[in-house]
């Protein structure tokens, strides 16, 4: 029969009995006026008119029809030719994370006192790493590889070199093209009013001071804000992180890693339930408070042996907020809170759905001289825990347009040599050699991170400097260097010994061009170490 509507089963809470109308059986129909369609004459008053007469005829009386149980469906026949209306239970598909609905906020960090003297003239995210990269390239590349192209970078301290690098590398007309996205550095600034006279007081305060920008017209479709740090080394697909955030219906999601006893007190630690919801959060606990944060990390999928070595769940300082939740927290719920980790996140665990996301891969917080030094040398290990040359998820940086490195009769073992270097009859072992580096005859470098130079000196300029008794950029002849970080444009003369043979842990000699931090000698940027110096 053309134009038949059939209903069976249960639809939207209505109990439907396909055998209710026994006289005609399933599929029995009601003939109606030729011009009528389903719904034309079905109204609150079925007692009147053609349909009422038909019902009375089929059921014996109107009263017997009224005794029928409510919610029982009948099939209705119309005369609309060749048209069948079928009701189906709606399908609820899993929401998929859309990178276009995500905006990333990269925090430039504070004064960087723990990374001093590398941060003496630059922001933490601008510190060189791996020979030719900067720390900011890591979160920027992770965003690009994840499809996120709306990025704010909040800066405050020594931001000149960072801003220059961003402008050269991540712009519309040069380097990586972002299409309909943007990369906007936002420097700390003063605004009218008493509160506007303050600089950034912490991570949350930095985001709060620019929260008005997040409601700009171009950001009206942003559903999630991804808060990142600019001084971490890792490779991560942020969309997996955000998908977990959506799947759990979270207001806030924290990316976390298992952590051992030796470094647990340096991070925010959390306790979670079997569904991944954060029950308790403590920022950098010490002593008994630290011991109280121990958990069975097998809940994260670790083996019993791994769980015994790493009994803590540490926050990576990477968060996803729903946009409305972030603005509510910063403006109204906690308007005076300055920090996410120590203030806002711990307070939210009781009121909001705060979820944990396990990141089970290499991650390193480059927060101290020692962690920076170890992370760099780990790049030259065999096999390395992290490498920059993943063809599917590359780490981008500013194009240098430098020639290949030239090596003459050298011995290089377990090291990384960047482009544009000149190595002459030297020995390099387990070291990182940055761009435009120059190592002369008889030089020996072991466990050294050399950042390189910002410019070349010509052979004529080098000869002139040597003739005048001055030191050219690079490392001079017969110099021995161990356990050292050499900042950019350093000039180290001939027959120099930088080995810290007395095992000094801390020292400050800025007038002589170096510091010692955690037993690691740091040669300052643009410094000069005279011929024959022993450190």
Coordinates of C-alpha atoms in Angstrom, one line a residue:
X1 CA 0.0 0.0 0.0
X2 CA 1.4 3.4 -1.0
X3 CA 1.9 5.9 1.7
X4 CA 2.0 3.6 4.7
X5 CA 3.6 4.7 8.0
X6 CA 4.6 1.8 10.1
X7 CA 5.7 2.1 13.8
X8 CA 7.0 -0.7 16.0
X9 CA 9.3 -1.1 19.0
X10 CA 10.0 1.9 21.2
X11 CA 10.6 5.4 19.9
X12 CA 11.7 8.3 22.1
X13 CA 10.2 6.9 25.2
X14 CA 6.8 6.0 23.7
X15 CA 5.8 2.4 24.3
X16 CA 4.7 1.1 21.0
X17 CA 2.9 -2.2 20.7
X18 CA 2.8 -3.5 17.1
X19 CA 0.1 -6.1 18.1
X20 CA -2.3 -3.6 19.7
X21 CA -4.6 -3.3 16.8
X22 CA -5.7 -6.9 16.5
X23 CA -8.6 -6.5 14.1
X24 CA -6.5 -5.6 11.1
X25 CA -3.2 -7.0 12.5
X26 CA 0.1 -5.4 12.0
X27 CA -0.1 -3.1 9.0
X28 CA -3.9 -2.5 9.3
X29 CA -4.9 0.9 7.9
X30 CA -7.4 3.7 8.2
X31 CA -8.9 5.1 5.0
X32 CA -9.2 8.8 5.1
X33 CA -10.5 11.6 2.8
X34 CA -8.7 11.7 -0.6
X35 CA -7.1 15.0 0.0
X36 CA -6.0 14.3 3.5
X37 CA -2.4 13.5 4.5
X38 CA -1.1 12.1 7.7
X39 CA -1.8 14.7 10.4
X40 CA -4.5 16.7 8.5
X41 CA -7.4 15.6 10.6
X42 CA -5.6 14.2 13.6
X43 CA -6.4 16.7 16.3
X44 CA -7.4 16.8 19.9
X45 CA -11.1 16.1 18.9
X46 CA -11.1 12.7 17.3
X47 CA -14.8 12.4 18.4
X48 CA -15.9 14.4 15.4
X49 CA -15.8 14.0 11.6
X50 CA -14.8 11.3 9.2
X51 CA -12.0 9.8 11.3
X52 CA -14.2 9.5 14.3
X53 CA -16.8 7.6 12.3
X54 CA -14.2 5.2 11.0
X55 CA -12.8 4.6 14.5
X56 CA -16.3 3.9 15.9
X57 CA -16.9 1.5 13.0
X58 CA -13.7 -0.5 13.6
X59 CA -13.8 -0.5 17.4
X60 CA -17.6 -1.0 17.9
X61 CA -18.0 2.2 19.8
X62 CA -16.1 5.4 20.8
X63 CA -15.9 4.2 24.4
X64 CA -14.3 1.0 23.4
X65 CA -11.6 2.9 21.5
X66 CA -11.0 5.1 24.6
X67 CA -10.3 2.0 26.6
X68 CA -7.3 1.3 24.4
X69 CA -4.0 2.0 26.2
X70 CA -2.3 5.3 25.5
X71 CA 0.9 5.1 23.5
X72 CA -0.3 2.3 21.2
X73 CA 0.6 3.1 17.6
X74 CA -1.5 2.3 14.5
X75 CA -0.5 2.3 10.9
X76 CA -2.2 5.0 8.8
X77 CA -2.8 4.8 5.1
X78 CA -3.0 7.9 3.0
X79 CA -3.6 8.3 -0.7
X80 CA -0.3 10.1 -1.4
X81 CA 1.1 7.9 -4.1
X82 CA 4.5 6.2 -3.8
X83 CA 5.5 8.1 -0.6
X84 CA 6.6 6.3 2.5
X85 CA 7.5 8.1 5.7
X86 CA 9.7 6.0 8.0
X87 CA 10.6 7.0 11.5
X88 CA 14.0 5.9 12.7
X89 CA 15.8 6.1 16.0
X90 CA 18.4 8.9 15.7
X91 CA 22.0 7.9 15.7
X92 CA 24.3 9.7 18.2
X93 CA 27.8 9.8 16.7
X94 CA 30.9 10.3 18.8
X95 CA 32.0 14.0 18.6
X96 CA 35.3 14.4 16.8
X97 CA 37.9 16.9 17.9
X98 CA 38.2 19.7 15.3
X99 CA 41.5 21.6 15.3
X100 CA 39.7 24.6 13.9
X101 CA 37.8 24.9 17.2
X102 CA 41.1 24.9 19.3
X103 CA 43.3 27.9 20.1
X104 CA 46.7 27.3 21.6
X105 CA 48.3 29.7 24.2
X106 CA 52.1 29.2 24.7
X107 CA 53.4 30.6 27.9
X108 CA 56.8 32.3 27.5
X109 CA 57.7 31.7 31.1
X110 CA 59.1 34.0 33.8
X111 CA 62.5 35.4 34.4
X112 CA 64.2 32.0 33.9
X113 CA 66.4 32.3 37.0
X114 CA 67.0 28.5 37.1
X115 CA 68.3 28.6 33.5
X116 CA 70.5 31.7 34.1
X117 CA 72.9 32.7 32.6
X118 CA 71.4 31.3 29.4
X119 CA 68.4 33.6 30.0
X120 CA 70.5 36.7 30.7
X121 CA 69.6 38.2 27.4
X122 CA 66.8 36.0 26.1
X123 CA 63.5 34.4 27.1
X124 CA 63.4 30.7 28.0
X125 CA 61.6 29.7 24.8
X126 CA 64.4 31.4 22.8
X127 CA 67.2 29.3 24.3
X128 CA 68.9 27.3 21.5
X129 CA 68.7 23.5 21.6
X130 CA 69.8 20.6 19.5
X131 CA 72.3 22.5 17.5
X132 CA 70.0 24.6 15.3
X133 CA 66.6 24.8 17.0
X134 CA 65.1 26.9 19.8
X135 CA 62.8 25.7 22.6
X136 CA 59.8 27.5 21.2
X137 CA 60.1 25.4 18.0
X138 CA 58.9 22.3 20.0
X139 CA 55.3 23.5 21.0
X140 CA 55.0 25.4 17.7
X141 CA 55.8 22.4 15.6
X142 CA 53.5 20.2 17.7
X143 CA 50.7 22.6 17.0
X144 CA 51.4 22.6 13.3
X145 CA 51.6 18.8 13.1
X146 CA 48.4 18.6 15.1
X147 CA 46.6 20.9 12.6
X148 CA 46.2 23.7 15.2
X149 CA 46.9 27.1 13.5
X150 CA 45.5 29.6 16.0
X151 CA 48.4 30.4 18.4
X152 CA 49.0 33.1 20.9
X153 CA 52.5 33.4 22.6
X154 CA 52.6 35.3 25.9
X155 CA 56.0 36.9 26.7
X156 CA 57.3 39.2 29.3
X157 CA 61.1 38.8 29.9
X158 CA 63.8 39.5 27.3
X159 CA 61.5 38.8 24.5
X160 CA 63.4 40.5 21.6
X161 CA 65.2 37.5 20.2
X162 CA 62.0 35.3 20.7
X163 CA 59.9 37.8 18.8
X164 CA 62.5 38.0 16.0
X165 CA 62.6 34.2 15.7
X166 CA 58.8 33.9 15.5
X167 CA 58.6 36.6 12.9
X168 CA 61.2 35.0 10.7
X169 CA 59.9 31.5 11.1
X170 CA 56.1 31.5 11.6
X171 CA 54.5 34.2 9.5
X172 CA 52.1 34.5 6.6
X173 CA 54.5 35.6 3.9
X174 CA 57.6 33.8 5.0
X175 CA 58.4 30.3 6.5
X176 CA 55.4 28.3 7.6
X177 CA 52.1 29.6 6.1
X178 CA 49.1 29.4 8.4
X179 CA 46.3 30.1 5.9
X180 CA 43.2 31.2 8.0
X181 CA 45.1 30.9 11.3
X182 CA 47.5 33.2 13.1
X183 CA 50.6 33.4 15.3
X184 CA 50.5 36.4 17.6
X185 CA 53.1 37.2 20.2
X186 CA 51.4 39.0 23.1
X187 CA 53.9 40.9 25.3
X188 CA 53.0 42.0 28.8
X189 CA 51.6 45.4 28.7
X190 CA 50.1 48.0 31.0
X191 CA 46.5 49.1 30.6
X192 CA 44.2 51.7 32.3
X193 CA 43.1 51.0 35.9
X194 CA 44.9 49.8 39.0
X195 CA 45.1 46.2 37.9
X196 CA 46.3 47.2 34.5
X197 CA 49.5 48.6 36.0
X198 CA 50.8 45.1 37.0
X199 CA 53.0 42.8 34.9
X200 CA 52.1 39.2 34.6
X201 CA 51.9 37.7 38.1
X202 CA 51.8 34.1 37.0
X203 CA 50.5 31.7 34.3
X204 CA 46.8 32.3 35.1
X205 CA 47.2 36.0 35.4
X206 CA 49.0 36.2 32.1
X207 CA 46.1 34.5 30.4
X208 CA 43.6 36.6 32.3
X209 CA 45.1 39.8 31.2
X210 CA 44.5 38.9 27.6
X211 CA 41.1 37.1 28.1
X212 CA 39.3 39.9 26.4
X213 CA 41.2 39.0 23.2
X214 CA 39.9 35.4 23.3
X215 CA 36.4 36.7 22.8
X216 CA 37.3 38.6 19.6
X217 CA 35.2 38.0 16.5
X218 CA 37.8 35.9 14.9
X219 CA 37.9 33.6 17.9
X220 CA 34.1 33.2 18.4
X221 CA 34.2 29.6 17.2
X222 CA 36.9 28.5 19.6
X223 CA 35.5 25.8 21.9
X224 CA 38.8 24.8 23.7
X225 CA 41.9 26.5 24.8
X226 CA 45.1 24.6 24.9
X227 CA 47.6 26.0 27.5
X228 CA 51.2 25.1 26.7
X229 CA 54.7 25.8 28.1
X230 CA 57.5 27.1 25.9
X231 CA 60.4 25.2 27.6
X232 CA 59.6 21.5 27.2
X233 CA 61.1 18.9 24.9
X234 CA 58.6 16.3 23.6
X235 CA 56.6 15.3 20.5
X236 CA 52.8 15.1 21.0
X237 CA 49.7 15.0 18.9
X238 CA 47.5 17.5 20.7
X239 CA 44.3 16.3 19.0
X240 CA 44.6 13.0 20.8
X241 CA 44.8 14.9 24.0
X242 CA 41.8 17.1 23.1
X243 CA 39.8 14.0 21.9
X244 CA 40.2 12.5 25.3
X245 CA 39.0 15.8 26.8
X246 CA 35.9 15.7 24.7
X247 CA 35.2 12.0 25.2
X248 CA 35.2 12.3 29.0
X249 CA 33.1 15.5 29.0
X250 CA 35.8 17.2 31.0
X251 CA 35.9 20.9 31.9
X252 CA 39.6 20.7 32.3
X253 CA 42.1 18.0 31.2
X254 CA 45.7 17.8 32.5
X255 CA 48.4 16.0 30.6
X256 CA 50.5 13.9 32.9
X257 CA 53.4 11.5 33.1
X258 CA 54.6 8.9 35.7
X259 CA 57.4 10.2 37.8
X260 CA 60.1 8.8 40.1
X261 CA 61.1 9.9 43.6
X262 CA 64.1 12.0 42.5
X263 CA 62.2 14.7 40.6
X264 CA 58.6 14.3 41.9
X265 CA 58.9 17.4 44.2
X266 CA 59.6 19.6 41.2
X267 CA 56.2 19.1 39.6
X268 CA 52.5 19.3 40.4
X269 CA 51.3 15.8 41.5
X270 CA 47.8 14.3 41.4
X271 CA 45.7 11.4 42.5
X272 CA 43.1 10.0 40.1
X273 CA 40.2 7.5 40.3
X274 CA 39.8 4.5 38.0
X275 CA 38.0 6.7 35.4
X276 CA 40.9 9.1 35.2
X277 CA 39.2 11.9 37.1
X278 CA 41.5 14.0 39.3
X279 CA 40.6 13.7 42.9
X280 CA 43.4 15.7 44.4
X281 CA 46.2 17.9 43.1
X282 CA 49.2 19.3 45.0
X283 CA 51.8 21.7 43.4
X284 CA 55.4 20.7 44.2
X285 CA 54.9 19.0 47.5
X286 CA 57.8 18.4 49.9
X287 CA 58.5 15.9 52.7
X288 CA 55.4 14.2 54.2
X289 CA 53.2 16.0 51.7
X290 CA 55.2 14.4 48.9
X291 CA 55.0 11.0 50.4
X292 CA 51.2 11.3 50.7
X293 CA 50.9 11.8 46.9
X294 CA 52.3 8.3 46.1
X295 CA 49.8 6.2 44.1
X296 CA 49.7 2.8 42.4
X297 CA 50.6 3.9 38.8
X298 CA 49.6 0.5 37.4
X299 CA 46.3 2.3 36.9
X300 CA 48.0 4.2 34.1
X301 CA 49.0 0.9 32.4
X302 CA 52.5 0.6 33.9
X303 CA 53.9 -2.8 34.8
X304 CA 54.3 -3.5 38.5
X305 CA 58.1 -3.1 38.1
X306 CA 57.7 0.3 36.4
X307 CA 55.0 1.4 38.9
X308 CA 57.4 0.7 41.8
X309 CA 60.1 2.9 40.2
X310 CA 57.6 5.7 39.3
X311 CA 55.0 5.9 42.1
X312 CA 53.8 9.5 41.3
X313 CA 51.6 11.1 38.6
X314 CA 53.1 14.4 37.6
X315 CA 51.5 17.2 35.7
X316 CA 53.3 18.3 32.5
X317 CA 51.9 21.8 32.9
X318 CA 49.8 21.3 29.7
X319 CA 46.1 21.9 30.0
X320 CA 42.9 21.9 27.9
X321 CA 40.0 24.1 29.1
X322 CA 36.6 24.5 27.7
X323 CA 36.4 28.2 26.7
X324 CA 33.4 29.0 28.9
X325 CA 35.0 27.3 31.9
X326 CA 38.3 29.1 31.4
X327 CA 36.7 32.5 31.2
X328 CA 34.5 31.8 34.2
X329 CA 37.4 30.7 36.4
X330 CA 39.6 33.6 35.5
X331 CA 37.1 36.4 35.7
X332 CA 34.5 35.4 38.3
X333 CA 35.3 32.2 40.2
X334 CA 39.0 32.9 41.0
X335 CA 39.6 36.5 39.9
X336 CA 42.7 37.0 42.1
X337 CA 44.4 33.6 41.5
X338 CA 47.7 34.0 39.7
X339 CA 48.8 30.5 38.8
X340 CA 47.1 27.5 37.2
X341 CA 49.2 24.8 38.9
X342 CA 49.3 26.1 42.5
X343 CA 45.9 27.8 42.8
X344 CA 43.2 27.2 40.1
X345 CA 43.7 23.5 39.3
X346 CA 43.8 22.3 43.0
X347 CA 40.6 24.3 43.7
X348 CA 38.8 23.0 40.7
X349 CA 39.1 19.3 41.5
X350 CA 36.0 19.3 43.7
X351 CA 33.8 21.5 41.7
X352 CA 34.6 20.6 38.1
X353 CA 35.2 17.5 36.0
X354 CA 39.1 17.6 35.9
X355 CA 40.5 14.7 33.9
X356 CA 44.0 13.3 33.6
X357 CA 45.5 12.3 30.2
X358 CA 48.5 10.0 30.3
X359 CA 51.3 10.9 27.9
X360 CA 53.4 7.8 27.6
X361 CA 56.4 9.0 25.6
X362 CA 59.6 11.1 26.1
X363 CA 59.1 14.4 27.8
X364 CA 61.6 16.7 29.5
X365 CA 61.1 19.9 31.3
X366 CA 64.0 22.2 30.4
X367 CA 63.8 24.2 33.6
X368 CA 67.4 24.1 34.9
X369 CA 70.9 24.2 33.6
X370 CA 71.4 20.5 34.4
X371 CA 68.1 19.4 32.7
X372 CA 69.0 21.5 29.7
X373 CA 72.5 20.0 29.5
X374 CA 71.3 16.4 30.0
X375 CA 68.5 16.8 27.4
X376 CA 70.9 18.1 24.8
X377 CA 73.5 15.3 25.3
X378 CA 70.7 12.7 25.3
X379 CA 70.0 13.7 21.7
X380 CA 73.4 12.3 20.8
X381 CA 72.9 9.0 22.6
X382 CA 72.5 5.7 20.8
X383 CA 69.7 5.2 20.4
X384 CA 68.3 8.7 21.4
X385 CA 65.1 8.9 23.5
X386 CA 64.1 11.9 21.4
X387 CA 65.2 13.0 17.9
X388 CA 64.3 16.0 15.7
X389 CA 64.4 14.1 12.4
X390 CA 60.9 12.4 12.4
X391 CA 59.8 12.7 8.7
X392 CA 56.1 12.5 9.6
X393 CA 56.2 15.0 12.5
X394 CA 59.2 17.3 11.9
X395 CA 60.3 20.1 14.2
X396 CA 60.3 23.3 12.3
X397 CA 62.7 26.2 12.8
X398 CA 64.0 29.3 11.0
X399 CA 65.7 28.5 7.6
X400 CA 69.4 29.3 7.8
X401 CA 70.5 28.7 4.2
X402 CA 73.9 27.6 5.3
X403 CA 76.4 25.4 3.5
X404 CA 77.1 21.8 4.6
X405 CA 79.6 21.3 7.4
X406 CA 83.2 20.9 6.4
X407 CA 85.2 18.3 8.3
X408 CA 89.0 17.9 7.8
X409 CA 90.8 14.8 9.4
X410 CA 88.5 14.8 12.5
X411 CA 87.4 12.1 14.9
X412 CA 83.6 12.5 15.7
X413 CA 81.9 10.0 18.0
X414 CA 78.3 10.0 19.1
X415 CA 77.7 13.6 18.3
X416 CA 75.5 16.0 16.3
X417 CA 77.2 18.5 14.0
X418 CA 75.0 21.2 12.7
X419 CA 75.2 22.9 9.3
X420 CA 77.7 25.6 8.4
X421 CA 80.5 24.4 10.6
X422 CA 84.3 24.1 10.1
X423 CA 86.1 21.3 11.9
X424 CA 89.9 20.9 11.4
X425 CA 91.8 18.0 12.8
X426 CA 89.9 17.9 16.1
X427 CA 88.2 15.4 18.3
X428 CA 84.5 15.6 19.2
X429 CA 82.9 13.0 21.5
X430 CA 79.3 12.9 22.8
X431 CA 78.7 16.6 22.0
X432 CA 76.3 18.9 20.2
X433 CA 78.0 21.4 17.8
X434 CA 75.8 24.3 16.8
X435 CA 75.5 26.2 13.5
X436 CA 78.6 28.1 12.2
X437 CA 80.9 26.6 14.8
X438 CA 84.6 26.7 14.2
X439 CA 87.0 24.1 15.9
X440 CA 90.7 24.5 15.2
X441 CA 93.6 22.0 15.1
X442 CA 94.1 19.9 18.2
X443 CA 90.8 20.9 19.8
X444 CA 89.1 18.2 22.0
X445 CA 85.4 18.5 23.0
X446 CA 83.8 15.9 25.2
X447 CA 80.2 16.1 26.6
X448 CA 79.9 19.7 25.5
X449 CA 76.9 21.6 24.2
X450 CA 78.2 24.3 21.8
X451 CA 75.5 26.6 20.5
X452 CA 77.5 28.1 17.6
X453 CA 77.4 31.6 16.2
X454 CA 75.0 34.1 14.7
X455 CA 77.5 35.2 12.0
X456 CA 80.7 34.2 10.2
X457 CA 84.1 35.8 10.4
X458 CA 86.0 35.7 7.1
X459 CA 89.4 34.1 6.8
X460 CA 90.9 37.6 6.4
X461 CA 89.2 38.8 9.6
X462 CA 90.3 35.7 11.5
X463 CA 93.9 36.2 10.4
X464 CA 93.8 39.9 11.3
X465 CA 92.5 39.1 14.8
X466 CA 95.1 36.5 15.4
X467 CA 97.9 38.9 14.2
X468 CA 96.7 41.4 16.8
X469 CA 96.6 38.9 19.6
X470 CA 92.9 38.8 19.7
X471 CA 90.5 35.8 19.7
X472 CA 88.2 35.0 16.8
X473 CA 84.8 33.4 17.2
X474 CA 85.0 29.6 17.9
X475 CA 87.5 27.4 19.7
X476 CA 91.2 27.9 19.2
X477 CA 94.0 25.4 18.7
X478 CA 94.9 22.7 21.3
X479 CA 92.0 23.6 23.6
X480 CA 90.5 20.9 25.8
X481 CA 86.8 21.3 26.9
X482 CA 84.8 18.9 29.1
X483 CA 81.3 19.1 30.6
X484 CA 80.5 22.5 29.3
X485 CA 77.9 24.7 27.7
X486 CA 79.3 27.3 25.2
X487 CA 76.8 30.0 24.4
X488 CA 76.6 31.8 21.1
X489 CA 79.4 33.9 19.6
X490 CA 81.9 32.8 22.3
X491 CA 85.6 33.4 21.6
X492 CA 87.8 30.7 23.2
X493 CA 91.5 31.1 22.6
X494 CA 94.4 28.7 22.2
X495 CA 95.6 26.2 24.7
X496 CA 92.6 26.7 27.0
X497 CA 91.6 24.1 29.6
X498 CA 87.9 24.1 30.6
X499 CA 87.5 20.9 32.6
X500 CA 86.5 21.9 36.2
X501 CA 89.1 19.6 37.6
X502 CA 88.3 20.8 41.2
X503 CA 84.7 19.7 40.7
X504 CA 83.3 23.1 41.7
X505 CA 79.5 22.9 41.9
X506 CA 78.6 26.7 41.8
X507 CA 80.7 29.7 40.8
X508 CA 80.1 33.1 39.3
X509 CA 82.8 34.7 37.2
X510 CA 81.0 37.0 34.8
X511 CA 84.0 39.3 34.4
X512 CA 86.0 36.3 33.2
X513 CA 83.2 35.1 30.9
X514 CA 81.8 32.1 32.7
X515 CA 79.6 30.6 35.4
X516 CA 79.5 27.1 36.9
X517 CA 76.0 25.7 37.6
X518 CA 75.5 22.2 39.1
X519 CA 79.1 21.4 38.2
X520 CA 78.6 22.4 34.5
X521 CA 80.7 25.3 33.2
X522 CA 78.7 27.8 31.2
X523 CA 80.6 30.1 28.8
X524 CA 78.6 33.3 28.4
X525 CA 77.3 34.6 25.1
X526 CA 79.7 37.0 23.3
X527 CA 82.4 36.4 26.0
X528 CA 86.1 36.0 25.4
X529 CA 88.3 33.4 27.1
X530 CA 92.0 34.4 26.7
X531 CA 94.7 32.1 25.5
X532 CA 96.0 29.7 28.1
X533 CA 93.1 30.1 30.5
X534 CA 92.4 27.2 32.9
X535 CA 88.9 26.8 34.3

